[in-house]
Short mmCIF file of C-alpha atoms in Angstrom, two decimals:
data_model
loop_
_atom_site.label_atom_id
_atom_site.label_comp_id
_atom_site.label_asym_id
_atom_site.label_seq_id
_atom_site.Cartn_x
_atom_site.Cartn_y
_atom_site.Cartn_z
CA MET A 127 20.57 42.32 17.76
CA GLY A 128 20.57 44.33 20.82
CA ALA A 129 17.62 45.40 23.05
CA ASP A 130 14.48 47.04 21.73
CA PRO A 131 14.96 50.31 22.69
CA ARG A 132 11.33 51.26 22.57
CA SER A 133 10.79 49.21 25.95
CA GLU A 134 13.38 51.21 27.71
CA MET A 135 12.56 54.67 26.19
CA ASN A 136 9.02 54.41 27.19
CA VAL A 137 7.56 56.44 24.13
CA PRO A 138 3.77 56.39 24.24
CA GLN A 139 1.75 56.85 21.09
CA SER A 140 0.37 59.85 22.56
CA THR A 141 3.90 61.74 23.05
CA ARG A 142 4.77 60.36 19.26
CA ARG A 143 1.60 62.56 18.25
CA GLY A 144 2.72 65.94 20.60
CA MET A 145 5.79 65.76 18.60
CA ARG A 146 3.85 66.94 15.75
CA ARG A 147 2.22 69.76 18.05
CA GLY A 148 5.01 70.95 20.04
CA ARG A 149 7.21 72.40 16.77
CA GLY A 150 9.21 75.04 17.65
CA ARG A 151 8.88 75.36 21.30
CA GLN A 152 12.31 75.82 23.06
CA THR A 153 12.58 73.85 26.49
CA ARG A 154 16.08 73.51 26.88
CA THR A 155 19.04 75.95 26.38
CA PHE A 156 21.59 73.87 24.70
CA ARG A 157 23.87 76.75 24.91
CA SER A 158 27.35 75.03 24.20
CA THR A 159 25.71 73.83 21.25
CA THR A 160 24.14 77.23 20.09
CA ASN A 161 27.49 79.10 20.54
CA ALA A 162 29.56 76.26 19.01
CA LEU A 163 26.98 76.04 16.19
CA GLU A 164 27.12 79.99 15.53
CA GLY A 165 30.78 80.26 15.14
CA LEU A 166 30.92 77.85 12.79
CA SER A 167 28.18 79.95 10.80
CA LEU A 168 30.25 82.97 11.22
CA ALA A 169 33.38 81.13 9.71
CA GLY A 170 31.42 80.37 6.79
CA ALA A 171 30.09 76.43 7.30
CA ARG A 172 26.91 75.49 6.44
CA VAL A 173 25.40 74.18 9.71
CA ALA A 174 21.67 72.40 10.00
CA VAL A 175 20.38 70.82 13.25
CA HIS A 176 17.46 69.59 14.81
CA VAL A 177 16.56 67.81 17.90
CA ALA A 178 13.62 66.41 19.21
CA ASP A 179 12.43 66.14 23.06
CA LEU A 180 10.62 62.31 22.84
CA ASP A 181 9.12 62.36 25.92
CA ARG A 182 7.53 66.03 25.70
CA GLY A 183 7.14 65.74 22.15
CA GLU A 184 8.46 69.13 21.59
CA VAL A 185 11.42 70.71 19.12
CA VAL A 186 13.95 71.70 21.73
CA LEU A 187 16.49 72.90 18.78
CA ALA A 188 16.31 73.65 15.34
CA GLY A 189 18.41 75.53 12.50
CA ASP A 190 18.10 75.33 8.67
CA ASP A 191 16.76 71.97 9.50
CA HIS A 192 14.83 71.77 6.30
CA LEU A 193 18.23 72.49 4.27
CA PRO A 194 18.96 69.55 2.28
CA LEU A 195 22.79 69.22 2.79
CA PRO A 196 25.41 66.52 2.12
CA ILE A 197 25.52 63.86 4.43
CA GLY A 198 27.80 61.11 3.44
CA GLY A 199 27.25 57.50 4.89
CA LEU A 200 24.15 59.11 7.05
CA GLY A 201 22.38 58.69 3.79
CA VAL A 202 22.78 54.82 4.11
CA VAL A 203 20.02 54.64 6.84
CA PRO A 204 17.10 54.52 4.36
CA LEU A 205 19.02 51.79 2.67
CA LEU A 206 19.30 49.61 5.66
CA VAL A 207 15.41 50.56 6.35
CA GLU A 208 14.18 48.94 2.81
CA THR A 209 16.45 45.88 3.29
CA ALA A 210 14.96 45.27 6.46
CA ALA A 211 11.52 45.57 5.33
CA ARG A 212 12.46 43.41 2.52
CA ILE A 213 13.53 41.00 4.71
CA GLU A 214 10.36 40.92 6.76
CA ASP A 215 8.10 40.68 4.41
CA GLY A 216 9.82 37.62 2.72
CA SER A 217 10.72 39.37 -0.70
CA LEU A 218 14.85 39.12 0.30
CA ASP A 219 16.30 36.07 1.52
CA PRO A 220 18.61 37.22 4.24
CA HIS A 221 21.24 34.44 3.60
CA THR A 222 21.27 35.23 -0.28
CA LEU A 223 25.31 35.78 -0.71
CA ALA A 224 26.77 38.86 -2.42
CA ASP A 225 29.94 39.45 -4.23
CA ARG A 226 32.37 42.52 -3.51
CA SER A 227 33.51 42.40 -6.96
CA GLU A 228 30.23 42.76 -8.51
CA ALA A 229 29.71 46.15 -7.25
CA GLU A 230 29.46 48.93 -9.75
CA ALA A 231 31.31 51.68 -7.77
CA PRO A 232 34.84 50.63 -6.34
CA ALA A 233 34.85 51.20 -2.44
CA PRO A 234 37.55 53.33 -1.27
CA THR A 235 36.97 52.64 2.87
CA GLY A 236 36.04 49.68 5.00
CA LEU A 237 37.00 46.40 6.60
CA TRP A 238 35.35 44.13 3.79
CA ARG A 239 37.96 45.02 1.78
CA ALA A 240 40.55 43.89 3.89
CA MET A 241 38.95 40.46 4.53
CA ALA A 242 39.92 36.91 3.05
CA ALA A 243 35.74 36.19 2.23
CA PRO A 244 35.12 37.49 -1.01
CA THR A 245 31.24 36.99 -0.66
CA LEU A 246 29.00 37.61 2.28
CA PRO A 247 25.20 37.21 3.11
CA ILE A 248 23.03 40.05 2.78
CA VAL A 249 22.33 40.38 6.79
CA ASP A 250 25.97 40.62 6.95
CA LEU A 251 26.50 43.32 4.58
CA ALA A 252 23.85 45.25 6.67
CA VAL A 253 25.44 44.98 9.82
CA LEU A 254 28.93 46.20 8.13
CA ALA A 255 27.53 48.95 6.06
CA ALA A 256 25.38 50.13 9.33
CA ALA A 257 27.87 49.56 12.04
CA ALA A 258 31.29 50.20 10.38
CA GLY A 259 30.23 52.39 7.57
CA ASP A 260 31.92 49.80 5.10
CA ALA A 261 31.96 51.03 1.68
CA ALA A 262 32.03 47.89 -0.20
CA ALA A 263 29.48 46.60 1.73
CA THR A 264 27.14 49.39 1.11
CA ASN A 265 27.98 49.13 -2.78
CA ALA A 266 27.24 45.69 -2.44
CA LEU A 267 23.71 45.97 -0.50
CA LEU A 268 22.63 49.04 -2.65
CA ASP A 269 23.52 46.39 -5.87
CA GLN A 270 21.16 43.82 -4.25
CA VAL A 271 18.09 45.88 -2.98
CA GLY A 272 18.56 48.28 -5.94
CA HIS A 273 18.52 52.22 -6.20
CA GLU A 274 14.80 52.80 -7.11
CA SER A 275 13.07 50.50 -4.36
CA VAL A 276 15.36 52.53 -1.93
CA THR A 277 14.23 55.87 -3.64
CA ARG A 278 10.83 54.61 -3.21
CA ARG A 279 11.16 53.82 0.20
CA ILE A 280 12.77 57.23 1.36
CA VAL A 281 9.41 58.86 -0.34
CA GLU A 282 7.28 56.47 1.67
CA LEU A 283 9.22 57.75 5.01
CA GLY A 284 8.23 61.28 4.32
CA MET A 285 11.54 62.20 3.38
CA PRO A 286 11.18 64.38 0.02
CA ARG A 287 14.12 66.63 0.76
CA SER A 288 16.59 63.55 1.16
CA ALA A 289 17.94 61.07 -1.41
CA LEU A 290 20.23 58.28 -1.73
CA LEU A 291 21.98 59.36 -5.07
CA ASP A 292 24.78 57.03 -5.41
CA GLY A 293 27.32 54.37 -3.88
CA PHE A 294 30.74 54.89 -2.42
CA ARG A 295 33.11 56.01 -4.95
CA SER A 296 36.85 56.27 -4.76
CA GLU A 297 36.95 59.45 -7.21
CA ARG A 298 33.71 61.05 -8.85
CA GLY A 299 33.80 62.28 -12.28
CA PRO A 300 31.29 64.80 -14.36
CA ASP A 301 29.10 61.69 -14.95
CA ASP A 302 29.10 60.82 -11.27
CA ALA A 303 26.33 62.12 -8.69
CA PRO A 304 28.62 65.11 -6.46
CA TYR A 305 27.83 63.15 -3.39
CA ILE A 306 26.75 59.55 -2.21
CA ALA A 307 23.49 61.33 -0.39
CA LEU A 308 21.75 64.34 0.62
CA GLY A 309 19.78 64.93 3.74
CA THR A 310 17.74 67.46 5.91
CA ALA A 311 18.44 67.65 9.63
CA ARG A 312 14.65 67.41 10.45
CA GLU A 313 13.93 64.32 8.29
CA PHE A 314 16.51 62.57 9.34
CA ALA A 315 15.82 63.29 13.12
CA ALA A 316 12.46 62.26 12.14
CA LEU A 317 13.17 59.19 10.99
CA PHE A 318 15.30 58.26 14.24
CA ALA A 319 12.50 59.11 16.00
CA SER A 320 9.93 56.72 14.00
CA LEU A 321 12.89 53.90 14.59
CA ALA A 322 12.80 54.63 18.48
CA GLY A 323 8.94 54.69 18.22
CA GLY A 324 8.86 51.49 16.03
CA THR A 325 6.76 53.04 13.47
CA ALA A 326 9.32 52.66 10.35
CA VAL A 327 7.41 50.78 8.27
CA SER A 328 6.57 48.08 11.46
CA PRO A 329 7.96 47.44 14.60
CA ALA A 330 9.92 44.07 13.35
CA VAL A 331 11.71 46.16 10.52
CA SER A 332 12.48 49.35 13.23
CA GLU A 333 13.80 46.85 15.53
CA ARG A 334 16.29 45.20 13.05
CA VAL A 335 17.43 48.63 11.72
CA VAL A 336 18.04 49.41 15.32
CA GLY A 337 20.18 46.24 15.89
CA TRP A 338 22.22 47.11 13.09
CA LEU A 339 23.02 50.43 14.55
CA SER A 340 23.81 49.44 17.60
CA PRO A 341 26.38 49.67 19.28
CA VAL A 342 27.86 53.30 17.66
CA THR A 343 31.09 52.43 16.65
CA ASP A 344 32.23 56.08 15.09
CA VAL A 345 32.03 57.81 18.32
CA GLY A 346 34.06 60.77 17.22
CA LEU A 347 31.17 63.00 16.84
CA VAL A 348 28.12 63.07 18.91
CA GLY A 349 29.29 59.97 20.56
CA ALA A 350 32.35 61.54 21.96
CA ALA A 351 30.32 62.71 24.95
CA VAL A 352 29.07 59.53 25.78
CA GLY A 353 31.81 57.70 26.47
CA GLY A 354 30.37 54.24 25.73
CA ASP A 355 32.34 51.02 24.62
CA PRO A 356 31.75 50.94 20.80
CA PHE A 357 32.55 46.93 20.88
CA SER A 358 30.22 46.08 23.68
CA HIS A 359 26.80 44.91 23.02
CA GLU A 360 26.18 44.79 26.93
CA PRO A 361 23.88 47.63 28.48
CA ASP A 362 26.36 50.63 29.89
CA GLY A 363 25.51 50.27 33.28
CA HIS A 364 23.93 54.26 33.56
CA GLY A 365 20.43 53.29 31.73
CA LEU A 366 22.04 54.79 28.67
CA VAL A 367 20.35 53.82 25.07
CA HIS A 368 22.31 55.43 22.06
CA PHE A 369 21.91 54.53 18.30
CA ALA A 370 23.23 56.64 15.65
CA LYS A 371 24.56 56.78 12.14
CA THR A 372 27.28 58.88 11.18
CA GLY A 373 28.36 60.69 7.61
CA ARG A 374 32.03 61.61 6.81
CA GLU A 375 33.39 63.08 3.51
CA ARG A 376 35.78 65.71 2.91
CA GLY A 377 34.09 68.94 3.84
CA VAL A 378 31.07 67.09 5.65
CA ARG A 379 30.58 65.95 9.09
CA ALA A 380 26.81 64.76 9.82
CA ASP A 381 25.42 62.63 12.68
CA ALA A 382 22.13 61.60 13.28
CA GLY A 383 20.47 59.19 16.10
CA VAL A 384 18.83 58.89 19.57
CA LEU A 385 20.17 59.41 23.24
CA ALA A 386 18.21 58.51 25.67
CA GLY A 387 18.86 58.07 29.63
CA ARG A 388 16.65 58.13 32.89
CA ARG A 389 16.06 61.71 32.57
CA GLY A 390 14.83 62.28 28.99
CA ALA A 391 15.40 61.01 25.38
CA PHE A 392 16.02 62.73 22.23
CA ALA A 393 16.28 62.38 18.54
CA TYR A 394 19.06 64.30 16.71
CA ALA A 395 20.57 65.50 13.60
CA LEU A 396 23.34 67.70 13.01
CA ILE A 397 25.04 68.30 9.72
CA VAL A 398 28.08 70.59 9.06
CA ALA A 399 29.08 71.21 5.38
CA PHE A 400 32.43 73.33 5.58
CA ASP A 401 36.11 73.82 3.84
CA ASP A 402 38.38 71.29 5.59
CA LEU A 403 41.19 73.48 5.03
CA SER A 404 43.06 72.57 7.91
CA LEU A 405 43.10 70.09 11.04
CA MET A 406 41.93 73.19 13.09
CA HIS A 407 39.26 73.95 10.60
CA ARG A 408 38.22 69.71 11.13
CA HIS A 409 38.96 70.56 15.06
CA ARG A 410 36.34 73.01 15.65
CA VAL A 411 33.51 71.10 13.49
CA HIS A 412 34.12 68.13 15.43
CA SER A 413 34.30 70.42 18.77
CA ALA A 414 30.12 71.35 17.67
CA PHE A 415 29.70 67.62 17.84
CA HIS A 416 30.98 67.11 20.83
CA ALA A 417 29.05 70.26 22.43
CA LEU A 418 25.76 68.42 21.11
CA GLY A 419 26.71 65.39 22.58
CA GLY A 420 27.17 67.12 25.80
CA ASP A 421 24.16 68.96 26.15
CA LEU A 422 21.84 65.52 25.10
CA LEU A 423 23.95 63.80 28.04
CA GLU A 424 23.00 66.46 30.46
CA TYR A 425 19.42 66.82 29.96
CA ALA A 426 18.90 62.71 28.90
CA THR A 427 20.93 61.62 32.33
#
């Protein structure tokens, strides 16, 4: 597991309380991000964004952050929280073996399906699901933990507009959920803020989940601006902390996380649902995530 980001970010309890008081106050321009998102909205995309300054306890950028949108693999984060909580309370043995062939939904992507080992312990499934976005590992982990327990955990986390609807599927029929997950930018930014502050269930649970989400291996969205090594668990040498989870499916891109540096710390979530008609459409969407990453980097470092 990586280092506890709470010690590096130094977010006191009084600041976390201030987050609730400071909603809607603008202290940063985020001009590049705003311009990019306005362009996407004018082109017909559905956009939701929420950025909170963890040091000042203020929401510095928000737009349609209450709107539930499909979020792809970003919806796995509450599953990771539930898994960590059950490991910490002793109700789930992290070394219990799971067989990938027992998962109900066939996995369309991922590393595990190309690996020789047909069984893995639950704690390794969590690593693959978090760091690699592995579909087979996510499905097997969901089968082990149980969909109902994840749904209860989402409610306990204070995320009434978000839901993990299903596992990953190669095809979705009329009897299947239309998406793996739905979520709001506000709720997922708040979830990552609580992970950074050690208040997502408990400090031990928060630290375990942050460890699974570090380093950020999908550096194609917000992480593209950070320029970190997606395969290194060592400090980057610039005093930067970044942990996040992305979600990708056709016509959907989502990214939520925490980026903290010497000058500031931010919890963010950006979700874009768009018509994936061409590579240029996709490029414009990715450019908006890059703009957010650049703005966050500017204010954090």
